[in-house]
mmCIF file of C-alpha atoms and ligand atoms in Angstrom:
data_model
loop_
_atom_site.group_PDB
_atom_site.id
_atom_site.type_symbol
_atom_site.label_atom_id
_atom_site.label_comp_id
_atom_site.label_asym_id
_atom_site.label_seq_id
_atom_site.Cartn_x
_atom_site.Cartn_y
_atom_site.Cartn_z
ATOM 1 C CA UNK A 1 -152.861 11.376 128.075
ATOM 2 C CA UNK A 2 -153.830 9.854 124.724
ATOM 3 C CA UNK A 3 -157.361 10.489 123.445
ATOM 4 C CA UNK A 4 -157.339 7.405 121.193
ATOM 5 C CA UNK A 5 -159.885 4.675 121.876
ATOM 6 C CA UNK A 6 -158.335 1.628 123.545
ATOM 7 C CA UNK A 7 -157.281 -1.327 121.415
ATOM 8 C CA UNK A 8 -159.070 -4.341 122.878
ATOM 9 C CA UNK A 9 -156.645 -7.246 122.958
ATOM 10 C CA UNK A 10 -157.574 -10.770 124.041
ATOM 11 C CA UNK A 11 -154.893 -13.166 125.220
ATOM 12 C CA UNK A 12 -155.695 -16.813 125.892
ATOM 13 C CA UNK A 13 -153.604 -18.946 128.212
ATOM 14 C CA UNK A 14 -152.764 -15.694 129.953
ATOM 15 C CA UNK A 15 -151.589 -17.373 133.168
ATOM 16 C CA UNK A 16 -149.048 -19.514 131.303
ATOM 17 C CA UNK A 17 -145.339 -18.988 130.691
ATOM 18 C CA UNK A 18 -145.767 -17.036 127.470
ATOM 19 C CA UNK A 19 -148.581 -15.000 129.012
ATOM 20 C CA UNK A 20 -146.316 -13.888 131.846
ATOM 21 C CA UNK A 21 -143.764 -12.653 129.323
ATOM 22 C CA UNK A 22 -146.324 -11.162 126.948
ATOM 23 C CA UNK A 23 -148.833 -9.125 128.932
ATOM 24 C CA UNK A 24 -146.447 -6.595 130.449
ATOM 25 C CA UNK A 25 -144.852 -5.757 127.113
ATOM 26 C CA UNK A 26 -148.215 -5.649 125.324
ATOM 27 C CA UNK A 27 -149.395 -2.836 127.544
ATOM 28 C CA UNK A 28 -146.120 -0.960 127.881
ATOM 29 C CA UNK A 29 -146.010 0.272 124.290
ATOM 30 C CA UNK A 30 -144.324 -2.568 122.376
ATOM 31 C CA UNK A 31 -147.546 -3.333 120.504
ATOM 32 C CA UNK A 32 -149.298 -0.037 119.968
ATOM 33 C CA UNK A 33 -146.999 2.759 121.153
ATOM 34 C CA UNK A 34 -148.942 5.200 123.305
ATOM 35 C CA UNK A 35 -152.375 3.952 122.248
ATOM 36 C CA UNK A 36 -154.201 2.612 125.334
ATOM 37 C CA UNK A 37 -154.713 -1.158 125.435
ATOM 38 C CA UNK A 38 -157.570 -2.952 127.174
ATOM 39 C CA UNK A 39 -156.721 -6.545 128.059
ATOM 40 C CA UNK A 40 -159.209 -9.434 127.934
ATOM 41 C CA UNK A 41 -157.606 -12.509 129.444
ATOM 42 C CA UNK A 42 -158.973 -16.012 128.962
ATOM 43 C CA UNK A 43 -157.960 -18.955 131.103
ATOM 44 C CA UNK A 44 -159.393 -22.257 132.197
ATOM 45 C CA UNK A 45 -161.200 -22.071 135.549
ATOM 46 C CA UNK A 46 -158.413 -23.704 137.642
ATOM 47 C CA UNK A 47 -155.877 -21.124 136.409
ATOM 48 C CA UNK A 48 -157.992 -18.049 137.211
ATOM 49 C CA UNK A 49 -156.572 -17.616 140.711
ATOM 50 C CA UNK A 50 -153.060 -17.556 139.353
ATOM 51 C CA UNK A 51 -154.220 -15.107 136.671
ATOM 52 C CA UNK A 52 -155.594 -12.835 139.409
ATOM 53 C CA UNK A 53 -152.051 -12.620 140.738
ATOM 54 C CA UNK A 54 -150.785 -11.585 137.305
ATOM 55 C CA UNK A 55 -153.462 -8.887 137.165
ATOM 56 C CA UNK A 56 -152.312 -7.589 140.563
ATOM 57 C CA UNK A 57 -148.834 -7.259 139.077
ATOM 58 C CA UNK A 58 -150.178 -5.480 136.000
ATOM 59 C CA UNK A 59 -151.918 -2.992 138.327
ATOM 60 C CA UNK A 60 -148.709 -2.576 140.285
ATOM 61 C CA UNK A 61 -146.819 -1.461 137.183
ATOM 62 C CA UNK A 62 -149.148 1.564 136.890
ATOM 63 C CA UNK A 63 -148.793 1.501 133.101
ATOM 64 C CA UNK A 64 -150.235 4.753 131.702
ATOM 65 C CA UNK A 65 -151.420 2.870 128.596
ATOM 66 C CA UNK A 66 -153.315 0.099 130.409
ATOM 67 C CA UNK A 67 -156.970 0.982 129.907
ATOM 68 C CA UNK A 68 -158.451 -1.969 131.842
ATOM 69 C CA UNK A 69 -158.236 -5.717 132.370
ATOM 70 C CA UNK A 70 -160.995 -8.307 132.365
ATOM 71 C CA UNK A 71 -160.421 -11.974 133.045
ATOM 72 C CA UNK A 72 -162.613 -15.027 132.705
ATOM 73 C CA UNK A 73 -163.058 -18.574 131.461
ATOM 74 C CA UNK A 74 -166.019 -17.914 129.144
ATOM 75 C CA UNK A 75 -164.662 -17.216 125.652
ATOM 76 C CA UNK A 76 -167.822 -15.436 124.480
ATOM 77 C CA UNK A 77 -167.581 -12.930 127.320
ATOM 78 C CA UNK A 78 -163.823 -12.425 127.116
ATOM 79 C CA UNK A 79 -163.722 -12.033 123.308
ATOM 80 C CA UNK A 80 -166.615 -9.577 123.193
ATOM 81 C CA UNK A 81 -165.651 -6.672 120.903
ATOM 82 C CA UNK A 82 -161.945 -7.555 120.683
ATOM 83 C CA UNK A 83 -159.855 -6.039 117.868
ATOM 84 C CA UNK A 84 -156.952 -8.444 118.298
ATOM 85 C CA UNK A 85 -157.010 -11.973 119.701
ATOM 86 C CA UNK A 86 -153.723 -13.668 120.548
ATOM 87 C CA UNK A 87 -154.487 -17.356 120.946
ATOM 88 C CA UNK A 88 -151.627 -18.623 123.064
ATOM 89 C CA UNK A 89 -153.341 -21.044 125.444
ATOM 90 C CA UNK A 90 -152.716 -24.651 124.529
ATOM 91 C CA UNK A 91 -150.899 -27.588 125.977
ATOM 92 C CA UNK A 92 -147.166 -27.206 125.244
ATOM 93 C CA UNK A 93 -145.102 -30.193 124.116
ATOM 94 C CA UNK A 94 -142.589 -31.875 126.373
ATOM 95 C CA UNK A 95 -139.297 -33.627 125.611
ATOM 96 C CA UNK A 96 -139.490 -36.169 122.782
ATOM 97 C CA UNK A 97 -142.798 -34.888 121.366
ATOM 98 C CA UNK A 98 -143.357 -33.300 117.965
ATOM 99 C CA UNK A 99 -145.736 -30.341 117.831
ATOM 100 C CA UNK A 100 -148.088 -32.430 115.684
ATOM 101 C CA UNK A 101 -148.569 -34.786 118.664
ATOM 102 C CA UNK A 102 -150.672 -32.035 120.204
ATOM 103 C CA UNK A 103 -153.298 -31.922 117.460
ATOM 104 C CA UNK A 104 -156.062 -33.750 119.236
ATOM 105 C CA UNK A 105 -155.374 -32.313 122.703
ATOM 106 C CA UNK A 106 -155.568 -28.785 121.364
ATOM 107 C CA UNK A 107 -158.127 -29.172 118.575
ATOM 108 C CA UNK A 108 -161.089 -28.825 120.907
ATOM 109 C CA UNK A 109 -159.773 -25.533 122.276
ATOM 110 C CA UNK A 110 -159.528 -23.945 118.831
ATOM 111 C CA UNK A 111 -162.952 -25.096 117.617
ATOM 112 C CA UNK A 112 -164.580 -23.473 120.649
ATOM 113 C CA UNK A 113 -162.511 -20.306 120.396
ATOM 114 C CA UNK A 114 -163.125 -19.988 116.636
ATOM 115 C CA UNK A 115 -166.881 -20.182 117.275
ATOM 116 C CA UNK A 116 -166.702 -17.623 120.084
ATOM 117 C CA UNK A 117 -164.695 -15.169 117.960
ATOM 118 C CA UNK A 118 -167.173 -15.635 115.140
ATOM 119 C CA UNK A 119 -169.995 -14.706 117.482
ATOM 120 C CA UNK A 120 -168.640 -11.733 119.411
ATOM 121 C CA UNK A 121 -165.334 -10.277 118.133
ATOM 122 C CA UNK A 122 -165.209 -6.769 116.612
ATOM 123 C CA UNK A 123 -165.696 -6.494 112.845
ATOM 124 C CA UNK A 124 -162.041 -5.565 112.401
ATOM 125 C CA UNK A 125 -160.662 -8.455 114.493
ATOM 126 C CA UNK A 126 -157.226 -9.943 113.698
ATOM 127 C CA UNK A 127 -156.413 -13.341 115.187
ATOM 128 C CA UNK A 128 -152.870 -14.548 115.772
ATOM 129 C CA UNK A 129 -152.308 -18.142 116.869
ATOM 130 C CA UNK A 130 -149.210 -18.975 118.902
ATOM 131 C CA UNK A 131 -150.432 -22.201 120.586
ATOM 132 C CA UNK A 132 -149.107 -25.332 118.893
ATOM 133 C CA UNK A 133 -149.482 -26.902 116.418
ATOM 134 C CA UNK A 134 -149.951 -23.271 115.449
ATOM 135 C CA UNK A 135 -150.715 -23.555 111.715
ATOM 136 C CA UNK A 136 -153.334 -26.240 112.115
ATOM 137 C CA UNK A 137 -154.830 -24.651 115.230
ATOM 138 C CA UNK A 138 -155.264 -21.474 113.175
ATOM 139 C CA UNK A 139 -156.891 -23.529 110.410
ATOM 140 C CA UNK A 140 -159.312 -25.036 112.952
ATOM 141 C CA UNK A 141 -160.207 -21.629 114.401
ATOM 142 C CA UNK A 142 -160.625 -20.145 110.913
ATOM 143 C CA UNK A 143 -162.886 -22.925 109.710
ATOM 144 C CA UNK A 144 -165.023 -22.573 112.841
ATOM 145 C CA UNK A 145 -165.468 -18.837 112.273
ATOM 146 C CA UNK A 146 -167.190 -18.649 108.880
ATOM 147 C CA UNK A 147 -168.221 -14.991 109.269
ATOM 148 C CA UNK A 148 -164.689 -13.758 109.925
ATOM 149 C CA UNK A 149 -162.697 -13.284 106.690
ATOM 150 C CA UNK A 150 -160.022 -15.988 106.319
ATOM 151 C CA UNK A 151 -157.377 -13.278 105.898
ATOM 152 C CA UNK A 152 -157.853 -12.303 109.561
ATOM 153 C CA UNK A 153 -156.211 -15.504 110.822
ATOM 154 C CA UNK A 154 -152.520 -16.123 111.047
ATOM 155 C CA UNK A 155 -150.186 -18.502 112.852
ATOM 156 C CA UNK A 156 -146.881 -17.528 114.369
ATOM 157 C CA UNK A 157 -143.704 -18.234 112.410
ATOM 158 C CA UNK A 158 -142.126 -14.947 113.454
ATOM 159 C CA UNK A 159 -140.132 -16.685 116.181
ATOM 160 C CA UNK A 160 -138.551 -18.938 113.540
ATOM 161 C CA UNK A 161 -137.988 -15.834 111.387
ATOM 162 C CA UNK A 162 -136.228 -14.031 114.251
ATOM 163 C CA UNK A 163 -134.180 -17.136 115.045
ATOM 164 C CA UNK A 164 -133.077 -17.352 111.409
ATOM 165 C CA UNK A 165 -132.025 -13.683 111.400
ATOM 166 C CA UNK A 166 -130.005 -14.176 114.596
ATOM 167 C CA UNK A 167 -128.240 -17.269 113.218
ATOM 168 C CA UNK A 168 -127.214 -15.683 109.934
ATOM 169 C CA UNK A 169 -126.128 -12.406 111.576
ATOM 170 C CA UNK A 170 -123.908 -14.365 113.928
ATOM 171 C CA UNK A 171 -122.440 -16.487 111.106
ATOM 172 C CA UNK A 172 -121.582 -13.482 108.937
ATOM 173 C CA UNK A 173 -120.580 -11.321 111.908
ATOM 174 C CA UNK A 174 -123.009 -8.438 111.344
ATOM 175 C CA UNK A 175 -125.693 -6.847 113.548
ATOM 176 C CA UNK A 176 -129.173 -8.349 113.143
ATOM 177 C CA UNK A 177 -130.291 -5.050 111.626
ATOM 178 C CA UNK A 178 -128.183 -5.842 108.543
ATOM 179 C CA UNK A 179 -130.354 -8.904 107.750
ATOM 180 C CA UNK A 180 -133.552 -8.342 105.787
ATOM 181 C CA UNK A 181 -136.052 -10.203 103.598
ATOM 182 C CA UNK A 182 -135.897 -13.378 105.692
ATOM 183 C CA UNK A 183 -138.547 -15.960 104.894
ATOM 184 C CA UNK A 184 -139.797 -19.005 106.772
ATOM 185 C CA UNK A 185 -141.884 -21.169 104.458
ATOM 186 C CA UNK A 186 -144.411 -23.842 105.468
ATOM 187 C CA UNK A 187 -145.223 -25.222 108.886
ATOM 188 C CA UNK A 188 -144.064 -24.068 112.326
ATOM 189 C CA UNK A 189 -142.468 -27.470 112.826
ATOM 190 C CA UNK A 190 -139.187 -29.213 112.164
ATOM 191 C CA UNK A 191 -140.093 -29.358 108.438
ATOM 192 C CA UNK A 192 -140.159 -25.549 108.130
ATOM 193 C CA UNK A 193 -137.865 -24.037 105.524
ATOM 194 C CA UNK A 194 -135.850 -20.934 106.435
ATOM 195 C CA UNK A 195 -134.758 -19.421 103.109
ATOM 196 C CA UNK A 196 -131.391 -17.723 102.762
ATOM 197 C CA UNK A 197 -131.605 -17.430 98.983
ATOM 198 C CA UNK A 198 -133.945 -14.437 99.114
ATOM 199 C CA UNK A 199 -132.723 -13.042 102.420
ATOM 200 C CA UNK A 200 -130.242 -10.163 102.295
ATOM 201 C CA UNK A 201 -127.216 -9.223 104.371
ATOM 202 C CA UNK A 202 -126.749 -5.529 103.685
ATOM 203 C CA UNK A 203 -127.253 -5.304 99.920
ATOM 204 C CA UNK A 204 -126.050 -8.853 99.114
ATOM 205 C CA UNK A 205 -127.832 -12.188 98.981
ATOM 206 C CA UNK A 206 -127.533 -13.836 102.417
ATOM 207 C CA UNK A 207 -126.544 -17.147 100.790
ATOM 208 C CA UNK A 208 -123.658 -15.373 99.016
ATOM 209 C CA UNK A 209 -122.643 -13.507 102.162
ATOM 210 C CA UNK A 210 -122.488 -16.845 104.015
ATOM 211 C CA UNK A 211 -120.611 -18.414 101.095
ATOM 212 C CA UNK A 212 -120.980 -21.953 102.434
ATOM 213 C CA UNK A 213 -123.845 -24.031 101.041
ATOM 214 C CA UNK A 214 -122.979 -26.992 103.280
ATOM 215 C CA UNK A 215 -123.443 -24.747 106.342
ATOM 216 C CA UNK A 216 -126.858 -23.683 105.055
ATOM 217 C CA UNK A 217 -128.077 -27.250 104.589
ATOM 218 C CA UNK A 218 -126.327 -29.049 107.447
ATOM 219 C CA UNK A 219 -126.235 -26.367 110.090
ATOM 220 C CA UNK A 220 -128.439 -23.322 109.517
ATOM 221 C CA UNK A 221 -131.665 -25.029 108.415
ATOM 222 C CA UNK A 222 -131.690 -27.714 111.154
ATOM 223 C CA UNK A 223 -130.583 -25.257 113.849
ATOM 224 C CA UNK A 224 -133.498 -22.936 113.091
ATOM 225 C CA UNK A 225 -136.011 -25.735 112.540
ATOM 226 C CA UNK A 226 -135.068 -27.554 115.760
ATOM 227 C CA UNK A 227 -134.447 -24.548 117.964
ATOM 228 C CA UNK A 228 -137.667 -25.112 119.902
ATOM 229 C CA UNK A 229 -136.575 -28.638 120.824
ATOM 230 C CA UNK A 230 -133.086 -27.399 121.797
ATOM 231 C CA UNK A 231 -134.677 -24.897 124.178
ATOM 232 C CA UNK A 232 -136.922 -27.544 125.709
ATOM 233 C CA UNK A 233 -133.845 -29.734 126.173
ATOM 234 C CA UNK A 234 -131.862 -26.940 127.830
ATOM 235 C CA UNK A 235 -134.576 -25.239 129.907
ATOM 236 C CA UNK A 236 -136.842 -28.185 130.626
ATOM 237 C CA UNK A 237 -139.740 -26.138 129.236
ATOM 238 C CA UNK A 238 -140.497 -24.548 125.908
ATOM 239 C CA UNK A 239 -139.463 -21.084 124.785
ATOM 240 C CA UNK A 240 -141.477 -18.359 126.473
ATOM 241 C CA UNK A 241 -139.795 -14.935 126.468
ATOM 242 C CA UNK A 242 -138.718 -15.237 122.831
ATOM 243 C CA UNK A 243 -142.146 -16.611 121.879
ATOM 244 C CA UNK A 244 -143.834 -13.658 123.595
ATOM 245 C CA UNK A 245 -141.493 -11.217 121.871
ATOM 246 C CA UNK A 246 -142.212 -12.744 118.461
ATOM 247 C CA UNK A 247 -145.966 -12.736 119.156
ATOM 248 C CA UNK A 248 -145.759 -8.979 119.700
ATOM 249 C CA UNK A 249 -143.497 -8.396 116.668
ATOM 250 C CA UNK A 250 -145.964 -10.263 114.468
ATOM 251 C CA UNK A 251 -149.058 -8.477 115.785
ATOM 252 C CA UNK A 252 -147.441 -5.026 115.666
ATOM 253 C CA UNK A 253 -146.307 -5.448 112.066
ATOM 254 C CA UNK A 254 -149.679 -6.858 111.017
ATOM 255 C CA UNK A 255 -151.651 -3.996 112.571
ATOM 256 C CA UNK A 256 -149.265 -1.132 111.897
ATOM 257 C CA UNK A 257 -147.195 -2.234 108.893
ATOM 258 C CA UNK A 258 -143.936 -3.948 107.939
ATOM 259 C CA UNK A 259 -140.780 -2.186 106.813
ATOM 260 C CA UNK A 260 -138.869 0.583 108.494
ATOM 261 C CA UNK A 261 -137.393 3.906 107.372
ATOM 262 C CA UNK A 262 -134.958 3.139 104.563
ATOM 263 C CA UNK A 263 -136.214 -0.461 104.360
ATOM 264 C CA UNK A 264 -139.799 0.084 103.268
ATOM 265 C CA UNK A 265 -139.717 -2.987 101.028
ATOM 266 C CA UNK A 266 -138.604 -5.409 103.747
ATOM 267 C CA UNK A 267 -140.909 -8.304 104.540
ATOM 268 C CA UNK A 268 -141.644 -10.720 107.390
ATOM 269 C CA UNK A 269 -142.811 -14.322 107.714
ATOM 270 C CA UNK A 270 -146.433 -15.033 108.629
ATOM 271 C CA UNK A 271 -148.429 -18.229 108.265
ATOM 272 C CA UNK A 272 -151.618 -17.192 106.462
ATOM 273 C CA UNK A 273 -154.406 -18.841 104.462
ATOM 274 C CA UNK A 274 -152.848 -19.663 101.115
ATOM 275 C CA UNK A 275 -154.529 -18.107 98.093
ATOM 276 C CA UNK A 276 -152.772 -20.859 96.080
ATOM 277 C CA UNK A 277 -149.487 -18.934 95.992
ATOM 278 C CA UNK A 278 -146.221 -20.790 95.296
ATOM 279 C CA UNK A 279 -148.155 -24.028 94.720
ATOM 280 C CA UNK A 280 -149.454 -24.180 98.318
ATOM 281 C CA UNK A 281 -153.024 -25.553 98.265
ATOM 282 C CA UNK A 282 -155.647 -22.877 98.758
ATOM 283 C CA UNK A 283 -156.857 -22.440 102.329
ATOM 284 C CA UNK A 284 -153.922 -24.138 104.028
ATOM 285 C CA UNK A 285 -152.319 -21.949 106.715
ATOM 286 C CA UNK A 286 -148.721 -21.900 105.556
ATOM 287 C CA UNK A 287 -145.870 -19.484 106.147
ATOM 288 C CA UNK A 288 -144.944 -17.051 103.379
ATOM 289 C CA UNK A 289 -143.011 -13.826 102.901
ATOM 290 C CA UNK A 290 -145.558 -11.055 103.530
ATOM 291 C CA UNK A 291 -145.757 -7.293 103.629
ATOM 292 C CA UNK A 292 -148.423 -5.654 105.787
ATOM 293 C CA UNK A 293 -150.102 -2.285 105.393
ATOM 294 C CA UNK A 294 -152.946 -0.904 107.534
ATOM 295 C CA UNK A 295 -153.842 -4.273 109.033
ATOM 296 C CA UNK A 296 -153.769 -6.283 105.811
ATOM 297 C CA UNK A 297 -151.088 -8.694 104.631
ATOM 298 C CA UNK A 298 -150.012 -9.388 101.103
ATOM 299 C CA UNK A 299 -147.817 -12.283 100.008
ATOM 300 C CA UNK A 300 -144.627 -11.227 98.222
ATOM 301 C CA UNK A 301 -145.097 -12.752 94.779
ATOM 302 C CA UNK A 302 -142.698 -13.695 92.027
ATOM 303 C CA UNK A 303 -139.727 -15.081 93.971
ATOM 304 C CA UNK A 304 -137.812 -17.713 92.005
ATOM 305 C CA UNK A 305 -137.414 -20.943 93.927
ATOM 306 C CA UNK A 306 -134.341 -23.085 93.374
ATOM 307 C CA UNK A 307 -134.566 -26.910 93.588
ATOM 308 C CA UNK A 308 -133.633 -27.030 97.272
ATOM 309 C CA UNK A 309 -136.252 -24.422 98.165
ATOM 310 C CA UNK A 310 -138.973 -26.116 96.098
ATOM 311 C CA UNK A 311 -138.253 -29.505 97.623
ATOM 312 C CA UNK A 312 -138.213 -28.196 101.215
ATOM 313 C CA UNK A 313 -141.373 -26.127 100.784
ATOM 314 C CA UNK A 314 -143.186 -29.100 99.245
ATOM 315 C CA UNK A 315 -142.163 -31.334 102.175
ATOM 316 C CA UNK A 316 -143.423 -28.875 104.783
ATOM 317 C CA UNK A 317 -146.655 -28.279 102.886
ATOM 318 C CA UNK A 318 -147.174 -32.064 102.635
ATOM 319 C CA UNK A 319 -147.017 -32.176 106.444
ATOM 320 C CA UNK A 320 -149.630 -29.408 106.655
ATOM 321 C CA UNK A 321 -151.880 -31.392 104.325
ATOM 322 C CA UNK A 322 -151.487 -34.424 106.617
ATOM 323 C CA UNK A 323 -152.365 -32.335 109.673
ATOM 324 C CA UNK A 324 -155.388 -30.876 107.893
ATOM 325 C CA UNK A 325 -156.555 -34.366 106.919
ATOM 326 C CA UNK A 326 -156.063 -35.567 110.512
ATOM 327 C CA UNK A 327 -158.207 -32.792 112.009
ATOM 328 C CA UNK A 328 -160.769 -33.313 109.278
ATOM 329 C CA UNK A 329 -160.948 -36.991 110.250
ATOM 330 C CA UNK A 330 -161.441 -35.923 113.879
ATOM 331 C CA UNK A 331 -164.389 -33.759 112.788
ATOM 332 C CA UNK A 332 -162.703 -30.536 113.956
ATOM 333 C CA UNK A 333 -163.086 -28.782 110.595
HETATM 334 N N1 NAI B 1 -145.655 -20.666 117.596
HETATM 335 C C1 NAI B 1 -144.572 -20.551 118.349
HETATM 336 O O1 NAI B 1 -143.546 -20.041 117.877
HETATM 337 C C2 NAI B 1 -144.538 -21.034 119.752
HETATM 338 C C3 NAI B 1 -145.620 -21.660 120.307
HETATM 339 N N2 NAI B 1 -145.591 -22.106 121.603
HETATM 340 C C4 NAI B 1 -146.820 -22.737 122.096
HETATM 341 O O2 NAI B 1 -147.564 -21.789 122.876
HETATM 342 C C5 NAI B 1 -148.448 -22.488 123.736
HETATM 343 C C6 NAI B 1 -148.387 -21.927 125.148
HETATM 344 O O3 NAI B 1 -147.108 -22.136 125.691
HETATM 345 P P1 NAI B 1 -146.807 -21.821 127.238
HETATM 346 O O4 NAI B 1 -147.312 -20.485 127.615
HETATM 347 O O5 NAI B 1 -145.386 -22.132 127.429
HETATM 348 O O6 NAI B 1 -147.667 -22.951 127.941
HETATM 349 P P2 NAI B 1 -148.181 -22.986 129.459
HETATM 350 O O7 NAI B 1 -148.590 -24.400 129.736
HETATM 351 O O8 NAI B 1 -147.219 -22.311 130.371
HETATM 352 O O9 NAI B 1 -149.475 -22.087 129.386
HETATM 353 C C7 NAI B 1 -150.576 -22.447 128.626
HETATM 354 C C8 NAI B 1 -151.773 -21.856 129.335
HETATM 355 O O10 NAI B 1 -152.914 -22.108 128.516
HETATM 356 C C9 NAI B 1 -153.991 -22.328 129.386
HETATM 357 N N3 NAI B 1 -155.084 -22.983 128.682
HETATM 358 C C10 NAI B 1 -155.251 -24.294 128.407
HETATM 359 N N4 NAI B 1 -156.427 -24.486 127.793
HETATM 360 C C11 NAI B 1 -157.005 -23.284 127.655
HETATM 361 C C12 NAI B 1 -158.234 -22.846 127.114
HETATM 362 N N5 NAI B 1 -159.116 -23.676 126.588
HETATM 363 N N6 NAI B 1 -158.502 -21.528 127.143
HETATM 364 C C13 NAI B 1 -157.637 -20.659 127.696
HETATM 365 N N7 NAI B 1 -156.465 -21.016 128.234
HETATM 366 C C14 NAI B 1 -156.151 -22.317 128.213
HETATM 367 C C15 NAI B 1 -153.381 -23.162 130.513
HETATM 368 O O11 NAI B 1 -154.192 -23.122 131.675
HETATM 369 C C16 NAI B 1 -152.044 -22.487 130.700
HETATM 370 O O12 NAI B 1 -152.087 -21.462 131.679
HETATM 371 C C17 NAI B 1 -148.022 -23.954 123.629
HETATM 372 O O13 NAI B 1 -148.888 -24.588 122.696
HETATM 373 C C18 NAI B 1 -146.626 -23.882 123.059
HETATM 374 O O14 NAI B 1 -146.264 -25.062 122.400
HETATM 375 C C19 NAI B 1 -144.521 -21.914 122.393
HETATM 376 C C20 NAI B 1 -143.406 -21.300 121.889
HETATM 377 C C21 NAI B 1 -143.323 -20.818 120.533
HETATM 378 O O1 OAA B 2 -140.897 -26.078 120.336
HETATM 379 C C1 OAA B 2 -141.936 -25.907 120.979
HETATM 380 O O2 OAA B 2 -142.726 -26.796 121.313
HETATM 381 C C2 OAA B 2 -142.262 -24.477 121.304
HETATM 382 C C3 OAA B 2 -142.164 -23.768 120.035
HETATM 383 O O3 OAA B 2 -143.037 -23.856 119.194
HETATM 384 C C4 OAA B 2 -140.895 -23.122 119.684
HETATM 385 O O4 OAA B 2 -140.073 -22.827 120.577
HETATM 386 O O5 OAA B 2 -140.705 -22.867 118.503
#
């Protein structure tokens, strides 16, 4: 039995589709190996009964690493002392909607949760936002938590990153493990820019390995950027298992480090508060190539951007500026 203190992990929207795919993996080692995990699950009052059923199932797995579960609808109680908060709970989009259509519906949730985290989370808290529109929800939470360093907030673009890796591996006919240095730039929306010019397949540029610029522009970029909508179209509801998997990938790498043996210099995509890097206005939560060590991220600097990359990044960042202005006008930040 491990003697380490439990990692206290909050999950919001825990009774939802992503929650059902996330909780069991979170406590079975995918996040923190054999370190015990204590779950703090936040839901709205009407969903608590359903969440009780999920907790029964968690008990029934008899996970050796599950150090306890608390549930509730009061954010200040649930977030008390948490080291990691995964903010998943939000209204998902349906067919025909863009993620930005959810700004107002979800803004109120992230102001309240930002304030609660500010008041009661542990000093070392890291906050990952999956609920859409993820970048701007993270911005709202961050701006409502003035005592938590801005670097502790991130929004999920790891699902897009994983989708991009899968697409390029399939195109070139290599295992996904051959693809490295993938970057998603900008917003987790259809304007996002998955970058094959810095990605690698083995020891070559991914763009060269693909050898088909028309495929990159007409096929790869829209397939990755619109994958969420394609899943909604096919399943009738938005991605859940893959979103849960990416939420864990992102949190694990943030807390315990990016890279792997032999690929120490690999990076991942995370949407983080811009320090002004690559011309992205300071404070905007935008996706960048990052490396993480001991719970801190660092943007990979000095990548040359070709005209296509510059144009696509600028377009996605312009959308983030619009979203920021919209939530500012609503008084949410
Ligand atoms: N960033 C990403 O890559 C992805 C993001 N998403 C987003 O994740 C979010 C959750 O998706 P699903 O689990 O499929 O939705 P869902 O509707 O199945 O579950 C959402 C849960 O959040 C709960 N909730 C609502 N307001 C809450 C509040 N104030 N506090 C706590 N819980 C609250 C609901 O009761 C519900 O149980 C959506 O916004 C969806 O668009 C989904 C896929 C990928
Ligand atoms: O598309 C959606 O609304 C859900 C999501 O964010 C994704 O699958 O990337």
